[in-house]
Short mmCIF file of C-alpha atoms in Angstrom, two decimals:
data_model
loop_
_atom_site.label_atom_id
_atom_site.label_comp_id
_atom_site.label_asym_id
_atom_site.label_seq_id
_atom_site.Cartn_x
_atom_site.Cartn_y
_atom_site.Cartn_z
CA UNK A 300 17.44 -5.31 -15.31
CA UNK A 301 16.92 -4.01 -12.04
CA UNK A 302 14.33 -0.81 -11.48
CA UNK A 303 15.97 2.73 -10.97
CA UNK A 304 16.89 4.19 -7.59
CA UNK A 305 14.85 6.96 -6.14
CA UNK A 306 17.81 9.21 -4.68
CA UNK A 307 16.65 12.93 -3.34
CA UNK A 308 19.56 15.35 -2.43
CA UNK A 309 19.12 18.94 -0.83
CA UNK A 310 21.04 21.21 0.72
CA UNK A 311 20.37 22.14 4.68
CA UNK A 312 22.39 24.63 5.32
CA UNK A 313 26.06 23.65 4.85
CA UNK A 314 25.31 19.83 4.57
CA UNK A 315 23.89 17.57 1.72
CA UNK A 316 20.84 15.57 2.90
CA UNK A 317 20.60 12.61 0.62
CA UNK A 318 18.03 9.66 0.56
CA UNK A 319 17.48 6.66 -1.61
CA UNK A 320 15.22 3.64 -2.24
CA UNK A 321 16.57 1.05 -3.77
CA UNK A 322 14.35 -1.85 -5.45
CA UNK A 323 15.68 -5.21 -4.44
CA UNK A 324 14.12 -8.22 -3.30
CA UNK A 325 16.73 -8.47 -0.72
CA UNK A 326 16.21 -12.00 -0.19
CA UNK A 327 17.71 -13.87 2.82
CA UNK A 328 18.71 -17.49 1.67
CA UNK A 329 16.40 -18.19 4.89
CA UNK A 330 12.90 -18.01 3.22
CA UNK A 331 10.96 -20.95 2.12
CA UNK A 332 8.38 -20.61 -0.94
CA UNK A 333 5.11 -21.92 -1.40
CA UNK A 334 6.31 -25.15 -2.30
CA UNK A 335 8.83 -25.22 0.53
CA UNK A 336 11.92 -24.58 -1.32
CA UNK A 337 14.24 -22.41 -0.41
CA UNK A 338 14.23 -19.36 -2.27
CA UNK A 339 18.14 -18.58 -2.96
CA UNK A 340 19.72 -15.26 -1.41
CA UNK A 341 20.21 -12.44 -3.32
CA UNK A 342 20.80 -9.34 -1.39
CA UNK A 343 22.83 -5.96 -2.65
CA UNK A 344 27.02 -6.82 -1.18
CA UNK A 345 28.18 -3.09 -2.26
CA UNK A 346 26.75 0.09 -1.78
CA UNK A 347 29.01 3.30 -3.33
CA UNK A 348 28.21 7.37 -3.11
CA UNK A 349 29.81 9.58 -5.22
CA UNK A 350 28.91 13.22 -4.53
CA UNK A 351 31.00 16.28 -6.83
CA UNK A 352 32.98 13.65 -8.05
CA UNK A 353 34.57 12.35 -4.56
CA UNK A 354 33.64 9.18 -3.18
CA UNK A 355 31.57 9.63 -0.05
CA UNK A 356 30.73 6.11 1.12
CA UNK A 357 31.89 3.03 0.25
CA UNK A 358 30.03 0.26 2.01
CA UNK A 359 29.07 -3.41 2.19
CA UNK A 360 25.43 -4.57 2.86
CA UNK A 361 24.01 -8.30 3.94
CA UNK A 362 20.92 -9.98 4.35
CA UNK A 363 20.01 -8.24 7.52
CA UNK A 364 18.92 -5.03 5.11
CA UNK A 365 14.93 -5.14 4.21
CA UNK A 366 13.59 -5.34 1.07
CA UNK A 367 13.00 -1.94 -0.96
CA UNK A 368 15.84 -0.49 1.04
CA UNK A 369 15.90 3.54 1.85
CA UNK A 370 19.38 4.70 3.34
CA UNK A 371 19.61 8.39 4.64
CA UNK A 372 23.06 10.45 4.90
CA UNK A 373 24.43 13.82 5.27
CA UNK A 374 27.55 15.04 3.52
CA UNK A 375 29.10 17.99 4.84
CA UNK A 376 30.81 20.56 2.51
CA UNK A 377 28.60 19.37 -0.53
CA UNK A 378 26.92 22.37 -2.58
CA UNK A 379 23.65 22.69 -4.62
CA UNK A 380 24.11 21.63 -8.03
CA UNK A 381 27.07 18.61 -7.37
CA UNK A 382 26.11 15.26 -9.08
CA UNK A 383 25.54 12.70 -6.75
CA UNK A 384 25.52 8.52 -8.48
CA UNK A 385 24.86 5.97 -6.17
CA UNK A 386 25.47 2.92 -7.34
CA UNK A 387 24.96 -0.95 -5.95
CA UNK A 388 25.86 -4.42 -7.04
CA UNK A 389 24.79 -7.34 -5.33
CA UNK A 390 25.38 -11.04 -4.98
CA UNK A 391 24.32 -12.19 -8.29
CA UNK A 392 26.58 -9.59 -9.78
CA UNK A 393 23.47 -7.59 -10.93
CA UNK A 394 24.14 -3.81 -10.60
CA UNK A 395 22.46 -0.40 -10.93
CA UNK A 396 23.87 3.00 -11.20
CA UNK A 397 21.51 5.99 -10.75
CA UNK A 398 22.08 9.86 -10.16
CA UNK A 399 20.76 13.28 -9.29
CA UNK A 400 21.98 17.01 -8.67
CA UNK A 401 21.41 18.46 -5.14
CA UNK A 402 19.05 20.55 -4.78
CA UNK A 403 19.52 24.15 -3.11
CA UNK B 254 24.94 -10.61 23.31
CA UNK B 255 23.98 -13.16 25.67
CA UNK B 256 22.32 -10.84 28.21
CA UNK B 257 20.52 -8.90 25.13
CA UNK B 258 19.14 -12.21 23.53
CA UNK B 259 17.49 -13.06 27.02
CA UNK B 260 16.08 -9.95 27.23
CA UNK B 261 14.52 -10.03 23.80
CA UNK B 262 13.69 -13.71 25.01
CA UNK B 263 11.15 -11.86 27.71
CA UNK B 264 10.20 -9.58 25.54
CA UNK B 265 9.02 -12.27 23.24
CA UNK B 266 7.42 -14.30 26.10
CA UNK B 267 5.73 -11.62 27.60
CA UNK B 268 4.13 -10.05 24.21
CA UNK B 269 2.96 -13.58 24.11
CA UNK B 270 1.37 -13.49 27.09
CA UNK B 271 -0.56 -10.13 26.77
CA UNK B 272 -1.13 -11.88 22.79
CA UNK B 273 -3.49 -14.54 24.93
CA UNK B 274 -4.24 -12.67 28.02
CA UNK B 275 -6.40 -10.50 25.46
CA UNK B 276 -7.94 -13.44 23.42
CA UNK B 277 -9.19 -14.61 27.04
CA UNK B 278 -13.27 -14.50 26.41
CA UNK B 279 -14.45 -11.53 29.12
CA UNK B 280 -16.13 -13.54 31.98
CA UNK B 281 -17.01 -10.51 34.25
CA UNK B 282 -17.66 -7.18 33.52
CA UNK B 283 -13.79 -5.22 33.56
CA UNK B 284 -13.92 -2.89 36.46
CA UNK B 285 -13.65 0.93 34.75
CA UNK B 286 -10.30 1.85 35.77
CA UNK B 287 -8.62 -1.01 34.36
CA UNK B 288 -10.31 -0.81 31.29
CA UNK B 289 -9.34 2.75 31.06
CA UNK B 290 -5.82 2.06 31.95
CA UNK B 291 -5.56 -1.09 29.24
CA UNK B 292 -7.16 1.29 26.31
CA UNK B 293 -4.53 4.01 27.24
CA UNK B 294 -2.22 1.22 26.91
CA UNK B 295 -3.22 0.51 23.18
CA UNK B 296 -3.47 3.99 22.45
CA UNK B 297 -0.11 4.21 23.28
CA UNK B 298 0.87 1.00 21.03
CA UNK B 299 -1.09 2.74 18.17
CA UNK B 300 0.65 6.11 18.74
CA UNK B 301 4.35 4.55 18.98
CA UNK B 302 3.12 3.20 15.52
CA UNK B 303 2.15 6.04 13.87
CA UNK B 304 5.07 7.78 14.49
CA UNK B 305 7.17 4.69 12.94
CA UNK B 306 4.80 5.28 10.14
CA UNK B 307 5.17 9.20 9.42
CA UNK B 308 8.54 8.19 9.75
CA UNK B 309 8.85 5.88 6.97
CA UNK B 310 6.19 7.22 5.39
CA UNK B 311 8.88 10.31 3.90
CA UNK B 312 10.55 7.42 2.61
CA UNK B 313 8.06 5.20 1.11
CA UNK B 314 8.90 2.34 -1.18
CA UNK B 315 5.28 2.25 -2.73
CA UNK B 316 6.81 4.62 -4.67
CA UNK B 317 8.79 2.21 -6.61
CA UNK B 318 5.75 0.66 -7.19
CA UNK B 319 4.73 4.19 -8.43
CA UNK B 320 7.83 4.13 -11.18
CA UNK B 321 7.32 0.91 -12.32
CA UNK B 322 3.23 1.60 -12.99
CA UNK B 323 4.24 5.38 -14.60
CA UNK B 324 6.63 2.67 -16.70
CA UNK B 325 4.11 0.83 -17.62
CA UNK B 326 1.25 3.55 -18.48
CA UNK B 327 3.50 6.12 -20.41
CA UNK B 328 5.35 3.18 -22.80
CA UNK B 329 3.63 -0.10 -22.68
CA UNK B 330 2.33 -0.99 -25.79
CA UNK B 331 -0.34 -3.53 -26.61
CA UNK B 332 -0.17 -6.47 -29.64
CA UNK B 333 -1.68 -4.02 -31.71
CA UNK B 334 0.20 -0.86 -31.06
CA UNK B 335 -2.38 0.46 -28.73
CA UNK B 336 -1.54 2.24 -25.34
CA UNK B 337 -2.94 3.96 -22.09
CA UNK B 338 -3.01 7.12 -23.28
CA UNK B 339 -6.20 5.97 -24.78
CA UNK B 340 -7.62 4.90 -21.39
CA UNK B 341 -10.53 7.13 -20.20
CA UNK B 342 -10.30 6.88 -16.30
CA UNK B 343 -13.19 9.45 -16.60
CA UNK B 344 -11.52 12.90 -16.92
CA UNK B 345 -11.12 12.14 -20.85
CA UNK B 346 -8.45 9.67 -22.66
CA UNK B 347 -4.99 9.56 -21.06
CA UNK B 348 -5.48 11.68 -18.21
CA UNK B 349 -4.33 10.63 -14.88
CA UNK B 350 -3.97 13.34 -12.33
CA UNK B 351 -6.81 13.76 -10.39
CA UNK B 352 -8.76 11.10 -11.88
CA UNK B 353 -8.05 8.26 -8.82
CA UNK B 354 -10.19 10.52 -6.40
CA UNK B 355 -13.22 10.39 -8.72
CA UNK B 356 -13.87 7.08 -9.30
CA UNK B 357 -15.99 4.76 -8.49
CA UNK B 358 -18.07 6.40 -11.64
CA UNK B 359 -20.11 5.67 -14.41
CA UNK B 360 -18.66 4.38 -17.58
CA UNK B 361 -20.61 5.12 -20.14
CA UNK B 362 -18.18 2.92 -22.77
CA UNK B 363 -19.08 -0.17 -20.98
CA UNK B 364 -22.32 1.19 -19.47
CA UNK B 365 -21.12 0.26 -15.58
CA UNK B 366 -20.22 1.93 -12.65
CA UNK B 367 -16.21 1.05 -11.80
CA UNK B 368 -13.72 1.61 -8.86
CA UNK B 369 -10.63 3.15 -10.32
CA UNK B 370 -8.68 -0.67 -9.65
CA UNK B 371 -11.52 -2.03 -12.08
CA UNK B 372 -11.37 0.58 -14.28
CA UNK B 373 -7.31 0.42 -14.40
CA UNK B 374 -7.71 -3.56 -15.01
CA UNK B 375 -9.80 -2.72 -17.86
CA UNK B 376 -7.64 -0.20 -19.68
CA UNK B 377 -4.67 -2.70 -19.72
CA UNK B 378 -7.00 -5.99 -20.98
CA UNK B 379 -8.65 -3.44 -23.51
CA UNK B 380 -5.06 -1.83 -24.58
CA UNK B 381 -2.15 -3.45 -23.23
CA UNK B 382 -3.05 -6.85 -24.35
CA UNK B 383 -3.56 -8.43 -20.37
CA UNK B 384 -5.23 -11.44 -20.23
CA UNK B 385 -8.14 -11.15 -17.52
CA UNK B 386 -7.80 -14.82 -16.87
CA UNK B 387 -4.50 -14.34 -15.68
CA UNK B 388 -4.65 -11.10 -13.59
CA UNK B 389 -7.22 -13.23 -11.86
CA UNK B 390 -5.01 -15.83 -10.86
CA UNK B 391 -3.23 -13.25 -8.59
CA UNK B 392 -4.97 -10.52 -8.24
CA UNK B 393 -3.25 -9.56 -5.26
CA UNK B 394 0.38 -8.96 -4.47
CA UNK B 395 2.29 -11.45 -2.22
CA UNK B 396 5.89 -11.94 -1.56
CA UNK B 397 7.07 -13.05 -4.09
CA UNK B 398 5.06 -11.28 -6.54
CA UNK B 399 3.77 -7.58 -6.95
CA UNK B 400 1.94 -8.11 -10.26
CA UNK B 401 1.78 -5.25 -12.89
CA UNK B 402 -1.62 -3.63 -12.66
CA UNK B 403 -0.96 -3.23 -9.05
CA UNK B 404 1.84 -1.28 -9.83
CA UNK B 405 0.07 0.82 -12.24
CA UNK B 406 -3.01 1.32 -10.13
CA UNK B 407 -0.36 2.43 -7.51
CA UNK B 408 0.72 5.21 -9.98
CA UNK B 409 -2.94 6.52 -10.89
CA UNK B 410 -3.26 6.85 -7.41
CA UNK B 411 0.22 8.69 -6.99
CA UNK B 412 -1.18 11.11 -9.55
CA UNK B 413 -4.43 12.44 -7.23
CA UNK B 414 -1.95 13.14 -4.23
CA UNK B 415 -3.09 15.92 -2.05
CA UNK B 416 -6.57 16.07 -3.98
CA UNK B 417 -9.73 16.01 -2.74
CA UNK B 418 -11.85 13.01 -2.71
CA UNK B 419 -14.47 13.90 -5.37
CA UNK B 420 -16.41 10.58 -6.29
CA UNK B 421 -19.40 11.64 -8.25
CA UNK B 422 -22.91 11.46 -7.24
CA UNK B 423 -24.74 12.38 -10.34
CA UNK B 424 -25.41 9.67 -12.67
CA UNK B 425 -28.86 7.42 -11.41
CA UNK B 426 -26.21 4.52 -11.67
CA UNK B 427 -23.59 6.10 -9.58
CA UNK B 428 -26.23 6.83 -6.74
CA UNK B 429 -27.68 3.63 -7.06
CA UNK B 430 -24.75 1.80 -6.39
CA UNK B 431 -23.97 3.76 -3.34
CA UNK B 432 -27.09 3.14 -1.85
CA UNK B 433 -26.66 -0.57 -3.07
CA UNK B 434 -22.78 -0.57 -1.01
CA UNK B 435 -24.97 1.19 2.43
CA UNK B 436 -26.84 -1.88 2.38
CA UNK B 437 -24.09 -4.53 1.62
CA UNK B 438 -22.60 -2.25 4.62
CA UNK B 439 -25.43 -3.34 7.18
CA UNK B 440 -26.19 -6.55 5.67
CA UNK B 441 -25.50 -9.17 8.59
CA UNK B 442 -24.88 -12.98 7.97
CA UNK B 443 -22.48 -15.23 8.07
CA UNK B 444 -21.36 -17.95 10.94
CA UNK B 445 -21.18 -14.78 13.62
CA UNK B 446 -23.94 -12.69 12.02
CA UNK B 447 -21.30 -10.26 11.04
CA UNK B 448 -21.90 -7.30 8.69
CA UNK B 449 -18.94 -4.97 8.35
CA UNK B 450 -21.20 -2.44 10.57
CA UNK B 451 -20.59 -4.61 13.59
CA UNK B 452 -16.28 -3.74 13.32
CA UNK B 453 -16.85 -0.66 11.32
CA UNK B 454 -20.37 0.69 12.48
CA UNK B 455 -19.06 2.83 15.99
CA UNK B 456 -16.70 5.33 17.51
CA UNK B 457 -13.68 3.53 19.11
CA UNK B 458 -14.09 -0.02 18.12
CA UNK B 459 -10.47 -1.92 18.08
CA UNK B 460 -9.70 -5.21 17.26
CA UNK B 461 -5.99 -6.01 19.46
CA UNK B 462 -3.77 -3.01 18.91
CA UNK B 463 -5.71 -2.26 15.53
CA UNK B 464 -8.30 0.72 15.99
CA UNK B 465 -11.24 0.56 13.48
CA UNK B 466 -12.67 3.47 12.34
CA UNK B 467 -16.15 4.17 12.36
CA UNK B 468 -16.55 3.80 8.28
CA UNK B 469 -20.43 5.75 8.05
CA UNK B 470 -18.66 8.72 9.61
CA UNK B 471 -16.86 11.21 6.97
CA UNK B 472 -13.65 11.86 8.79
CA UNK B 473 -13.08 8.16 9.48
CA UNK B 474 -14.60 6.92 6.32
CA UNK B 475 -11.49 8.60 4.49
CA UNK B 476 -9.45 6.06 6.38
CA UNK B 477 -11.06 3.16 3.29
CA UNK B 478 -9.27 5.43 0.98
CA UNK B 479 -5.87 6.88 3.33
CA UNK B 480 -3.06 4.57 3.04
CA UNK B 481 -4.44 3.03 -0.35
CA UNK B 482 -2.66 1.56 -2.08
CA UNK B 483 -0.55 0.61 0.92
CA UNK B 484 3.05 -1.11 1.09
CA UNK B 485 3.18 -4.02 3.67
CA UNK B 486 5.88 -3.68 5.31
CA UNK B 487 6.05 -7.14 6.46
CA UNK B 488 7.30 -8.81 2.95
CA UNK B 489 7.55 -5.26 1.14
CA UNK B 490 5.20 -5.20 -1.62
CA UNK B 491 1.70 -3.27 -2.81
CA UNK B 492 -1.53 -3.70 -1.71
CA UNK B 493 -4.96 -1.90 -3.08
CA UNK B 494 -8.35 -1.38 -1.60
CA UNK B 495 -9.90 -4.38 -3.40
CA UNK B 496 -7.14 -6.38 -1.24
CA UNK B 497 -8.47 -4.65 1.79
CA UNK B 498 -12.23 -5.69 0.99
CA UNK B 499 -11.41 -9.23 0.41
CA UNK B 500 -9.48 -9.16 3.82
CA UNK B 501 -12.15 -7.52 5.62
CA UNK B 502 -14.59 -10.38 3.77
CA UNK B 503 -12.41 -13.24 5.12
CA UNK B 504 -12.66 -11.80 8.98
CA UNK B 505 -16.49 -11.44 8.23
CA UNK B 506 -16.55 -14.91 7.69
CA UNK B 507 -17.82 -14.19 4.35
CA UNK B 508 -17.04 -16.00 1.09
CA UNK B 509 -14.18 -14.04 -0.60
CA UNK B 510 -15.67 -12.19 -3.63
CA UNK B 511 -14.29 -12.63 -6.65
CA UNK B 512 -12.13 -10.16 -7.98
CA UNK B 513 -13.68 -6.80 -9.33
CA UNK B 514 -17.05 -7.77 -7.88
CA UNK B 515 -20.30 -5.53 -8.07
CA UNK B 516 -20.30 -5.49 -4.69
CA UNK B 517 -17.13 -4.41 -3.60
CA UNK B 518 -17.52 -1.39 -6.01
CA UNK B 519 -20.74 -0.84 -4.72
CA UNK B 520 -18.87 -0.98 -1.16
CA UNK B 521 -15.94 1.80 -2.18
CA UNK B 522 -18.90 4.01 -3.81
CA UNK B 523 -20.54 4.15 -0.27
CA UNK B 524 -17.09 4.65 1.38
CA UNK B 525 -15.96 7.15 -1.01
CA UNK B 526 -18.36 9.13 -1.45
CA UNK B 527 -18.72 9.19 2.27
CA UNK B 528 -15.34 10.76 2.87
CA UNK B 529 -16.03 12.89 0.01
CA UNK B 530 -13.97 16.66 -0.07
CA UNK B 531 -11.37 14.90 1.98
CA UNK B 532 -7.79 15.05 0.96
CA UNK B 533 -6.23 12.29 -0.18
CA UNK B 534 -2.76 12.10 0.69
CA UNK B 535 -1.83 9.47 -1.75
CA UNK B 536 -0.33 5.80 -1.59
CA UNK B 537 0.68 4.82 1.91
CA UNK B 538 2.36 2.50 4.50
CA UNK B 539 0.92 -0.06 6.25
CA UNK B 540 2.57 -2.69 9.04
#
């Protein structure tokens, strides 16, 4: 199963600033291993952010996203103490939901 | 797109020109002001990176890394039940925070002086049921690969964030071995005649856009500790101080140590307790 998310989430002022790492290998499809084969891709397709119970950001994500991801955003009208849950699924249908509060 | 792919195209060529222009062997002596104009140059390379850095830095996926070791300390158990809550990393059994910025120390269980990567390999052979054989056959991360004790040395060193470096200097052992890494410091041999004083030994030293610090000085000596652990950007996974040393071996022309080697504890002891009572700011970033 795939490691949990780091996600942070604090209010600045009247907006939500909200970070995450995700682990993923994020691999390509373009990389050769040691023994010259190439090493399949498997990169996170679907990104979702759910902040108070409203869906914030629905998004798709390819191979041109590094490894160990970190994605930054700012969601107006949020308030210390909503639940944010982030959650991803990618190519190989693997998938990880994480969440937090915001912070004041 | 056209027009944006040609420009990248000189880009490209012309990095690769300044890329040889600089590996050009100096056949005159460079005239003062161009020198001083090329090193402003590189300071400004250097600069433009360190602000990329503090950038990502707030951000840093090392700790992942950090998560997965604090996994693997707090509920790993070994064949026979055993755990690292009975590892000693010198501040008494189980205790973590702080205990990264004291080591290399003595050991009085297994009578030897050990870096806290040693020590950490140790605990999970001794507890967690690790074969040393096989942590030897990668030792390092690469990658495909950011093997386990990495990740937990990564969290012990997550733990002494914002400390002071504090390596003891008490035990005949523990000075001994420091005097042992200021020689292995100076020692010069090799195919150039290299030791790592010749890179490491002076103020404002650089090696391309890289600047070396001066490692017998105190506020550059922290730089062998800064950043360590460090994520690699370039293929996004862990690497520790040993890594570093073995690096620093191969451009020494050196034979690569073998992993946990006397000598490159005997080499952190010197560096450490060099930079001693300076704050470590915990696992970094590096390009």
């Amino acid at each position: 199963m795939a490691d949990p998310m780091k996600i942070r989430a604090q209010m600045k002022g009247d907006t939500a600033e909200v970070r995450v790492l995700m682990s993923h290998a994020m691999e390509t499809g373009q990389r050769k291993d040691n023994a010259g084969a190439t090493v399949p891709a498997h990169f996170i397709q679907s990104i979702t952010v759910d902040v108070g119970g409203k869906r914030v950001i629905q998004g798709q994500t390819g191979t041109a996203v590094s490894r160990n991801p970190v994605f930054g955003f700012k969601v107006k009208g949020a308030k210390a103490g909503d639940k944010v849950v982030i959650n991803w699924v990618d190519n190989k249908g693997d998938k990880r939901t994480d969440e937090t509060t915001i912070a004041a | 797109m056209k027009q944006r792919l040609s420009t990248l195209l000189v880009a490209a060529a012309m990095s690769a020109a300044f890329a040889v222009h600089a590996q050009q062997p100096v056949k005159k002596p460079v005239p003062p002001p161009a020198k001083a104009a090329a090193s402003a140059k590189q300071g400004g390379i250097t600069a433009e990176f360190e602000k990329f850095r503090e950038v990502l830095e707030e951000d840093n996926p090392a700790e992942l890394f950090e998560a997965r070791g604090e996994d693997i300390w707090k509920h790993k158990k070994g064949p026979d039940g055993a755990s690292m809550a009975q590892c000693d990393l010198g501040l008494g059994a189980g205790v973590v925070k702080g205990a990264y910025v004291q080591m290399p120390r003595w050991f009085a269980d297994v009578g030897q002086v050990m870096d806290a990567e040693r020590r950490v390999v140790h605990c999970m052979v001794k507890y967690l049921g690790y074969k040393e054989e096989d942590i030897r056959k990668q030792p390092f991360s690469n990658v495909n690969k950011t093997p386990d004790h990495v990740s937990v040395i990564t969290y012990v060193a997550g733990q002494s964030r914002n400390l002071k470096i504090a390596a003891p200097q008490k035990h005949p052992k523990e000075k001994e071995t420091y005097e042992i890494g200021k020689e292995i410091f100076a020692y010069r041999a090799g195919p150039y005649d290299f030791s790592c004083a010749t890179c490491h030994g002076e103020d404002g030293k650089r090696i391309r856009t890289q600047d070396l610090p001066n490692l017998r000085k105190p506020d550059q000596a922290i730089r062998a500790y800064q950043g360590w652990p460090g994520y690699r950007m370039t293929g996004g996974f862990m690497l520790t101080q040993q890594w570093r040393m073995n690096d620093c071996f191969r451009q020494q022309r050196f034979p690569e140590p073998g992993y946990l080697s006397d000598s490159i504890t005997a080499l952190l002891a010197y560096m450490t307790a060099t930079a001693n009572g300076q704050v470590y700011k915990g696992p970094g970033i590096k390009r």
